[in-house]
PDB file of C-alpha atoms and ligand atoms in Angstrom:
ATOM      1  CA  MET A   1      31.649  12.909   0.689  1.00 51.00           C
ATOM      2  CA  LYS A   2      30.638  14.554   4.380  1.00 58.00           C
ATOM      3  CA  ILE A   3      27.634  15.908   1.748  1.00 58.00           C
ATOM      4  CA  SER A   4      26.373  12.349   0.995  1.00 63.00           C
ATOM      5  CA  ILE A   5      27.097  11.674   4.041  1.00 59.00           C
ATOM      6  CA  LEU A   6      24.953  14.704   6.647  1.00 58.00           C
ATOM      7  CA  THR A   7      22.065  13.771   3.147  1.00 61.00           C
ATOM      8  CA  VAL A   8      22.099  10.394   5.099  1.00 59.00           C
ATOM      9  CA  ALA A   9      21.910  11.383   8.304  1.00 58.00           C
ATOM     10  CA  THR A  10      19.369  14.274   7.109  1.00 59.00           C
ATOM     11  CA  VAL A  11      17.396  10.981   6.061  1.00 54.00           C
ATOM     12  CA  LEU A  12      17.373   8.951   9.262  1.00 55.00           C
ATOM     13  CA  VAL A  13      16.394  12.114  11.359  1.00 57.00           C
ATOM     14  CA  LEU A  14      12.853  12.591   8.627  1.00 58.00           C
ATOM     15  CA  GLY A  15      12.119   8.750   8.755  1.00 60.00           C
ATOM     16  CA  LEU A  16      12.475   9.100  13.011  1.00 58.00           C
ATOM     17  CA  GLY A  17      10.176  12.306  12.845  1.00 55.00           C
ATOM     18  CA  ALA A  18       7.892  10.410  10.539  1.00 57.00           C
ATOM     19  CA  GLN A  19       7.698   7.030  12.861  1.00 57.00           C
ATOM     20  CA  ALA A  20       7.098  10.110  15.777  1.00 56.00           C
ATOM     21  CA  GLN A  21       3.945  11.237  14.456  1.00 60.00           C
ATOM     22  CA  ALA A  22       3.060   7.348  13.445  1.00 68.00           C
ATOM     23  CA  VAL A  23       2.613   6.757  17.137  1.00 83.00           C
ATOM     24  CA  ASP A  24      -1.000   6.836  18.092  1.00 91.00           C
ATOM     25  CA  GLU A  25      -1.613   9.034  20.740  1.00 95.00           C
ATOM     26  CA  PRO A  26      -5.670   8.386  22.750  1.00 96.00           C
ATOM     27  CA  GLU A  27      -5.577  11.942  22.998  1.00 96.00           C
ATOM     28  CA  ASN A  28      -5.036  12.315  19.154  1.00 96.00           C
ATOM     29  CA  VAL A  29      -6.738  10.030  17.975  1.00 97.00           C
ATOM     30  CA  ILE A  30     -10.136  10.917  20.012  1.00 98.00           C
ATOM     31  CA  LYS A  31      -9.667  13.639  17.907  1.00 98.00           C
ATOM     32  CA  TYR A  32      -8.791  12.107  14.909  1.00 98.00           C
ATOM     33  CA  ARG A  33     -12.234   9.531  15.428  1.00 98.00           C
ATOM     34  CA  GLN A  34     -14.391  12.747  16.210  1.00 98.00           C
ATOM     35  CA  SER A  35     -13.326  14.554  12.807  1.00 98.00           C
ATOM     36  CA  VAL A  36     -13.760  11.260  10.618  1.00 98.00           C
ATOM     37  CA  MET A  37     -17.486  10.642  12.136  1.00 98.00           C
ATOM     38  CA  LYS A  38     -18.073  14.410  11.393  1.00 98.00           C
ATOM     39  CA  ALA A  39     -17.407  13.530   7.884  1.00 98.00           C
ATOM     40  CA  ILE A  40     -20.962  11.024   8.043  1.00 98.00           C
ATOM     41  CA  GLY A  41     -22.872  13.607   9.779  1.00 98.00           C
ATOM     42  CA  GLY A  42     -21.974  16.310   7.215  1.00 98.00           C
ATOM     43  CA  HIS A  43     -22.293  14.074   4.262  1.00 98.00           C
ATOM     44  CA  THR A  44     -25.925  13.078   6.768  1.00 98.00           C
ATOM     45  CA  GLY A  45     -26.384  16.946   6.590  1.00 98.00           C
ATOM     46  CA  ALA A  46     -26.583  16.856   3.050  1.00 98.00           C
ATOM     47  CA  ILE A  47     -28.201  14.990   2.189  1.00 98.00           C
ATOM     48  CA  VAL A  48     -30.697  15.789   4.315  1.00 98.00           C
ATOM     49  CA  GLY A  49     -31.083  18.970   2.066  1.00 98.00           C
ATOM     50  CA  VAL A  50     -31.396  17.174  -0.927  1.00 98.00           C
ATOM     51  CA  VAL A  51     -34.413  15.162   0.703  1.00 98.00           C
ATOM     52  CA  LYS A  52     -35.936  18.888   2.002  1.00 98.00           C
ATOM     53  CA  GLY A  53     -35.461  19.566  -1.102  1.00 97.00           C
ATOM     54  CA  GLU A  54     -34.028  22.724   0.071  1.00 98.00           C
ATOM     55  CA  VAL A  55     -31.623  22.079  -2.660  1.00 98.00           C
ATOM     56  CA  SER A  56     -31.088  20.508  -6.234  1.00 98.00           C
ATOM     57  CA  TYR A  57     -28.415  17.989  -6.056  1.00 98.00           C
ATOM     58  CA  VAL A  58     -30.030  14.515  -6.120  1.00 98.00           C
ATOM     59  CA  ASP A  59     -27.093  13.530  -8.430  1.00 98.00           C
ATOM     60  CA  HIS A  60     -24.998  14.709  -5.471  1.00 98.00           C
ATOM     61  CA  VAL A  61     -26.483  11.941  -3.064  1.00 98.00           C
ATOM     62  CA  ALA A  62     -24.546   9.357  -4.159  1.00 98.00           C
ATOM     63  CA  ALA A  63     -21.376  10.531  -3.963  1.00 98.00           C
ATOM     64  CA  HIS A  64     -22.365  11.588  -0.166  1.00 98.00           C
ATOM     65  CA  ALA A  65     -23.412   7.763  -0.033  1.00 98.00           C
ATOM     66  CA  ARG A  66     -20.278   6.493  -0.962  1.00 98.00           C
ATOM     67  CA  GLY A  67     -18.798   8.636   1.833  1.00 98.00           C
ATOM     68  CA  ILE A  68     -20.149   7.407   3.774  1.00 98.00           C
ATOM     69  CA  ASN A  69     -20.020   4.067   3.386  1.00 98.00           C
ATOM     70  CA  GLU A  70     -16.278   4.142   3.138  1.00 98.00           C
ATOM     71  CA  MET A  71     -15.784   6.164   6.409  1.00 98.00           C
ATOM     72  CA  SER A  72     -18.352   3.341   7.676  1.00 98.00           C
ATOM     73  CA  LYS A  73     -15.434   0.777   7.024  1.00 98.00           C
ATOM     74  CA  LEU A  74     -13.366   2.035   9.458  1.00 98.00           C
ATOM     75  CA  LEU A  75     -15.363   2.831  12.034  1.00 98.00           C
ATOM     76  CA  ALA A  76     -14.711  -0.193  14.773  1.00 97.00           C
ATOM     77  CA  GLY A  77     -10.675   0.541  13.853  1.00 97.00           C
ATOM     78  CA  LEU A  78     -10.461   3.788  15.434  1.00 98.00           C
ATOM     79  CA  PHE A  79     -11.904   3.244  19.084  1.00 98.00           C
ATOM     80  CA  PRO A  80      -9.005   0.915  19.647  1.00 97.00           C
ATOM     81  CA  GLU A  81      -9.155  -0.419  24.157  1.00 97.00           C
ATOM     82  CA  GLY A  82      -8.478   3.146  26.499  1.00 96.00           C
ATOM     83  CA  THR A  83     -10.120   5.724  24.694  1.00 97.00           C
ATOM     84  CA  SER A  84     -13.430   5.684  26.708  1.00 97.00           C
ATOM     85  CA  GLN A  85     -14.713   9.031  27.906  1.00 95.00           C
ATOM     86  CA  PHE A  86     -13.870   7.449  31.063  1.00 94.00           C
ATOM     87  CA  GLU A  87     -10.214   7.651  30.093  1.00 95.00           C
ATOM     88  CA  PHE A  88     -10.795  10.417  29.077  1.00 97.00           C
ATOM     89  CA  PRO A  89     -13.278  13.737  29.080  1.00 94.00           C
ATOM     90  CA  ASN A  90     -13.847  14.533  25.393  1.00 96.00           C
ATOM     91  CA  THR A  91     -14.551  12.337  24.714  1.00 98.00           C
ATOM     92  CA  ARG A  92     -17.918  10.531  24.097  1.00 98.00           C
ATOM     93  CA  ALA A  93     -17.473   6.779  23.171  1.00 98.00           C
ATOM     94  CA  LEU A  94     -19.179   4.395  26.221  1.00 98.00           C
ATOM     95  CA  PRO A  95     -17.568   2.086  28.114  1.00 97.00           C
ATOM     96  CA  GLU A  96     -20.191   0.370  26.896  1.00 97.00           C
ATOM     97  CA  ILE A  97     -18.052  -0.086  23.381  1.00 98.00           C
ATOM     98  CA  TRP A  98     -15.596  -2.843  24.655  1.00 98.00           C
ATOM     99  CA  ASP A  99     -18.238  -4.879  27.227  1.00 97.00           C
ATOM    100  CA  ASP A 100     -19.099  -6.408  23.904  1.00 93.00           C
ATOM    101  CA  PHE A 101     -16.618  -5.295  20.310  1.00 98.00           C
ATOM    102  CA  SER A 102     -18.352  -7.466  18.288  1.00 98.00           C
ATOM    103  CA  LYS A 103     -21.944  -5.347  18.845  1.00 98.00           C
ATOM    104  CA  PHE A 104     -20.142  -2.497  17.796  1.00 98.00           C
ATOM    105  CA  GLU A 105     -18.277  -3.726  15.108  1.00 98.00           C
ATOM    106  CA  ALA A 106     -22.172  -4.686  13.709  1.00 98.00           C
ATOM    107  CA  ALA A 107     -23.408  -1.344  14.383  1.00 98.00           C
ATOM    108  CA  ALA A 108     -20.587   0.061  11.812  1.00 98.00           C
ATOM    109  CA  LYS A 109     -21.263  -3.248   9.408  1.00 98.00           C
ATOM    110  CA  ALA A 110     -25.198  -2.230   9.844  1.00 98.00           C
ATOM    111  CA  LEU A 111     -24.012   1.676   8.480  1.00 98.00           C
ATOM    112  CA  GLU A 112     -21.973   0.227   5.452  1.00 98.00           C
ATOM    113  CA  VAL A 113     -24.771  -1.399   4.909  1.00 98.00           C
ATOM    114  CA  GLU A 114     -26.808   1.374   4.833  1.00 98.00           C
ATOM    115  CA  SER A 115     -24.977   3.135   3.242  1.00 98.00           C
ATOM    116  CA  ALA A 116     -24.247   1.428  -0.147  1.00 98.00           C
ATOM    117  CA  LYS A 117     -28.291   0.468  -0.514  1.00 98.00           C
ATOM    118  CA  MET A 118     -28.254   4.382  -0.797  1.00 98.00           C
ATOM    119  CA  VAL A 119     -25.579   4.167  -3.330  1.00 98.00           C
ATOM    120  CA  GLU A 120     -27.890   1.894  -4.987  1.00 98.00           C
ATOM    121  CA  VAL A 121     -31.403   3.590  -4.270  1.00 98.00           C
ATOM    122  CA  ALA A 122     -29.242   7.523  -5.146  1.00 98.00           C
ATOM    123  CA  ALA A 123     -28.781   6.231  -8.933  1.00 97.00           C
ATOM    124  CA  SER A 124     -32.411   6.420  -9.207  1.00 96.00           C
ATOM    125  CA  GLY A 125     -32.426   9.553  -9.145  1.00 96.00           C
ATOM    126  CA  ASP A 126     -36.079   8.868  -7.123  1.00 97.00           C
ATOM    127  CA  LEU A 127     -35.988  11.664  -4.076  1.00 98.00           C
ATOM    128  CA  GLY A 128     -38.615   9.863  -2.453  1.00 98.00           C
ATOM    129  CA  ALA A 129     -36.659   6.558  -2.536  1.00 98.00           C
ATOM    130  CA  ILE A 130     -33.581   8.503  -1.671  1.00 98.00           C
ATOM    131  CA  GLY A 131     -35.376   9.713   1.299  1.00 98.00           C
ATOM    132  CA  GLY A 132     -37.193   6.598   2.664  1.00 98.00           C
ATOM    133  CA  GLN A 133     -33.834   5.597   2.675  1.00 98.00           C
ATOM    134  CA  LEU A 134     -32.729   8.102   4.624  1.00 98.00           C
ATOM    135  CA  GLN A 135     -34.597   6.873   7.481  1.00 98.00           C
ATOM    136  CA  ASN A 136     -32.760   3.328   7.508  1.00 98.00           C
ATOM    137  CA  LEU A 137     -29.842   5.645   7.715  1.00 98.00           C
ATOM    138  CA  GLY A 138     -30.768   7.052  10.191  1.00 98.00           C
ATOM    139  CA  LYS A 139     -32.285   4.779  12.955  1.00 98.00           C
ATOM    140  CA  ALA A 140     -28.243   2.956  12.059  1.00 98.00           C
ATOM    141  CA  CYS A 141     -26.855   6.299  13.566  1.00 98.00           C
ATOM    142  CA  GLY A 142     -29.145   5.880  16.676  1.00 98.00           C
ATOM    143  CA  SER A 143     -28.595   2.910  17.276  1.00 97.00           C
ATOM    144  CA  CYS A 144     -25.698   2.541  17.565  1.00 98.00           C
ATOM    145  CA  HIS A 145     -25.496   6.465  19.681  1.00 98.00           C
ATOM    146  CA  LYS A 146     -27.983   4.900  21.203  1.00 98.00           C
ATOM    147  CA  SER A 147     -26.427   2.000  22.688  1.00 97.00           C
ATOM    148  CA  PHE A 148     -22.571   3.506  22.921  1.00 98.00           C
ATOM    149  CA  ARG A 149     -22.299   7.836  23.096  1.00 98.00           C
ATOM    150  CA  GLN A 150     -22.826   9.479  25.676  1.00 97.00           C
ATOM    151  CA  LYS A 151     -26.286  11.246  26.122  1.00 95.00           C
ATOM    152  CA  LYS A 152     -25.363  15.926  25.744  1.00 90.00           C
TER     153      LYS A 152
HETATM  154  C1  HEC B   1     -21.019   2.195  15.166  1.00 97.48           C
HETATM  155  C2  HEC B   1     -21.304   3.396  16.146  1.00 97.48           C
HETATM  156  C3  HEC B   1     -22.139   4.817  15.296  1.00 97.48           C
HETATM  157  C4  HEC B   1     -22.424   4.767  14.284  1.00 97.48           C
HETATM  158  C5  HEC B   1     -23.525   3.591  13.255  1.00 97.48           C
HETATM  159  C6  HEC B   1     -22.828   5.873  13.810  1.00 97.48           C
HETATM  160  N1  HEC B   1     -22.513   6.399  14.874  1.00 97.48           N
HETATM  161 FE1  HEC B   1     -21.644   8.504  15.156  1.00 97.48          FE
HETATM  162  N2  HEC B   1     -20.602   8.744  17.340  1.00 97.48           N
HETATM  163  C7  HEC B   1     -20.656   7.505  17.595  1.00 97.48           C
HETATM  164  C8  HEC B   1     -19.422   7.527  18.941  1.00 97.48           C
HETATM  165  C9  HEC B   1     -19.046   6.525  20.224  1.00 97.48           C
HETATM  166  C10 HEC B   1     -19.049   9.073  18.503  1.00 97.48           C
HETATM  167  C11 HEC B   1     -18.399   9.509  19.808  1.00 97.48           C
HETATM  168  C12 HEC B   1     -17.427   9.619  19.424  1.00 97.48           C
HETATM  169  C13 HEC B   1     -16.808  10.389  20.166  1.00 97.48           C
HETATM  170  O1  HEC B   1     -16.511  11.046  20.832  1.00 97.48           O
HETATM  171  O2  HEC B   1     -15.170  10.155  20.342  1.00 97.48           O
HETATM  172  C14 HEC B   1     -19.860   9.414  17.952  1.00 97.48           C
HETATM  173  C15 HEC B   1     -19.864  10.986  17.195  1.00 97.48           C
HETATM  174  C16 HEC B   1     -20.077  11.581  16.529  1.00 97.48           C
HETATM  175  C17 HEC B   1     -20.414  13.275  15.793  1.00 97.48           C
HETATM  176  C18 HEC B   1     -19.928  14.099  17.009  1.00 97.48           C
HETATM  177  C19 HEC B   1     -18.654  14.250  16.488  1.00 97.48           C
HETATM  178  C20 HEC B   1     -17.633  14.979  17.600  1.00 97.48           C
HETATM  179  O3  HEC B   1     -17.494  16.156  17.267  1.00 97.48           O
HETATM  180  O4  HEC B   1     -17.828  14.808  18.370  1.00 97.48           O
HETATM  181  C21 HEC B   1     -21.621  13.513  15.212  1.00 97.48           C
HETATM  182  C22 HEC B   1     -21.519  14.431  13.903  1.00 97.48           C
HETATM  183  C23 HEC B   1     -22.070  11.949  14.613  1.00 97.48           C
HETATM  184  N3  HEC B   1     -21.776  10.722  15.397  1.00 97.48           N
HETATM  185  C24 HEC B   1     -22.726  11.565  13.487  1.00 97.48           C
HETATM  186  C25 HEC B   1     -23.190  10.107  12.674  1.00 97.48           C
HETATM  187  C26 HEC B   1     -23.939  10.183  11.945  1.00 97.48           C
HETATM  188  C27 HEC B   1     -24.793  11.477  10.968  1.00 97.48           C
HETATM  189  C28 HEC B   1     -24.224   8.695  11.592  1.00 97.48           C
HETATM  190  C29 HEC B   1     -24.690   7.892  10.580  1.00 97.48           C
HETATM  191  C30 HEC B   1     -24.437   8.255   8.750  1.00 97.48           C
HETATM  192  C31 HEC B   1     -22.983   7.500  12.455  1.00 97.48           C
HETATM  193  N4  HEC B   1     -22.249   8.730  13.173  1.00 97.48           N
HETATM  194  C32 HEC B   1     -23.234   6.918  12.891  1.00 97.48           C
HETATM  195  C33 HEC B   1     -20.884   6.027  17.641  1.00 97.48           C
HETATM  196  C34 HEC B   1     -21.858   5.775  15.738  1.00 97.48           C
END
């Protein structure tokens, strides 16, 4: 009996621990979204390497594009209010994001659309076509960064 009460207590404590971890401190959200953005950057850089002909992994492009596509769907949710560079110095997120959040969401949607197109184009294995779609993908990154990310 004593043991089972102890077990229950342990489970409760662990449960509380898990709950405490679920609180999204702004600093942690910023760090997390920068990791997600770096993942997007990593996938994009990998596609660039293929398009430049530095590596022959043309058959990997669809997987990278799918990675970007999945992450693009999460983007808007990674920018809760109160996490701009106005509040925190370690983020390049401009306050403009929250002036008209629907514009920011549209920019994330554009990335979702262009990365989905890249998945389709990649199936052809045609490097020229993949390169063309890479330009469109890059524009989706650039137009969001231009409006919403602090320049270095
Ligand atoms: C919807 C807007 C949006 C789109 C689309 C977008 N980004 Fe970003 N990106 C941002 C913002 C805002 C930041 C700054 C985040 C911060 O510092 O908290 C950022 C930061 C980054 C960073 C730096 C991460 C760091 O450590 O600070 C990289 C790399 C990056 N983006 C790559 C890309 C690439 C590549 C694409 C396109 C394939 C892309 N982004 C598309 C908004 C966007």
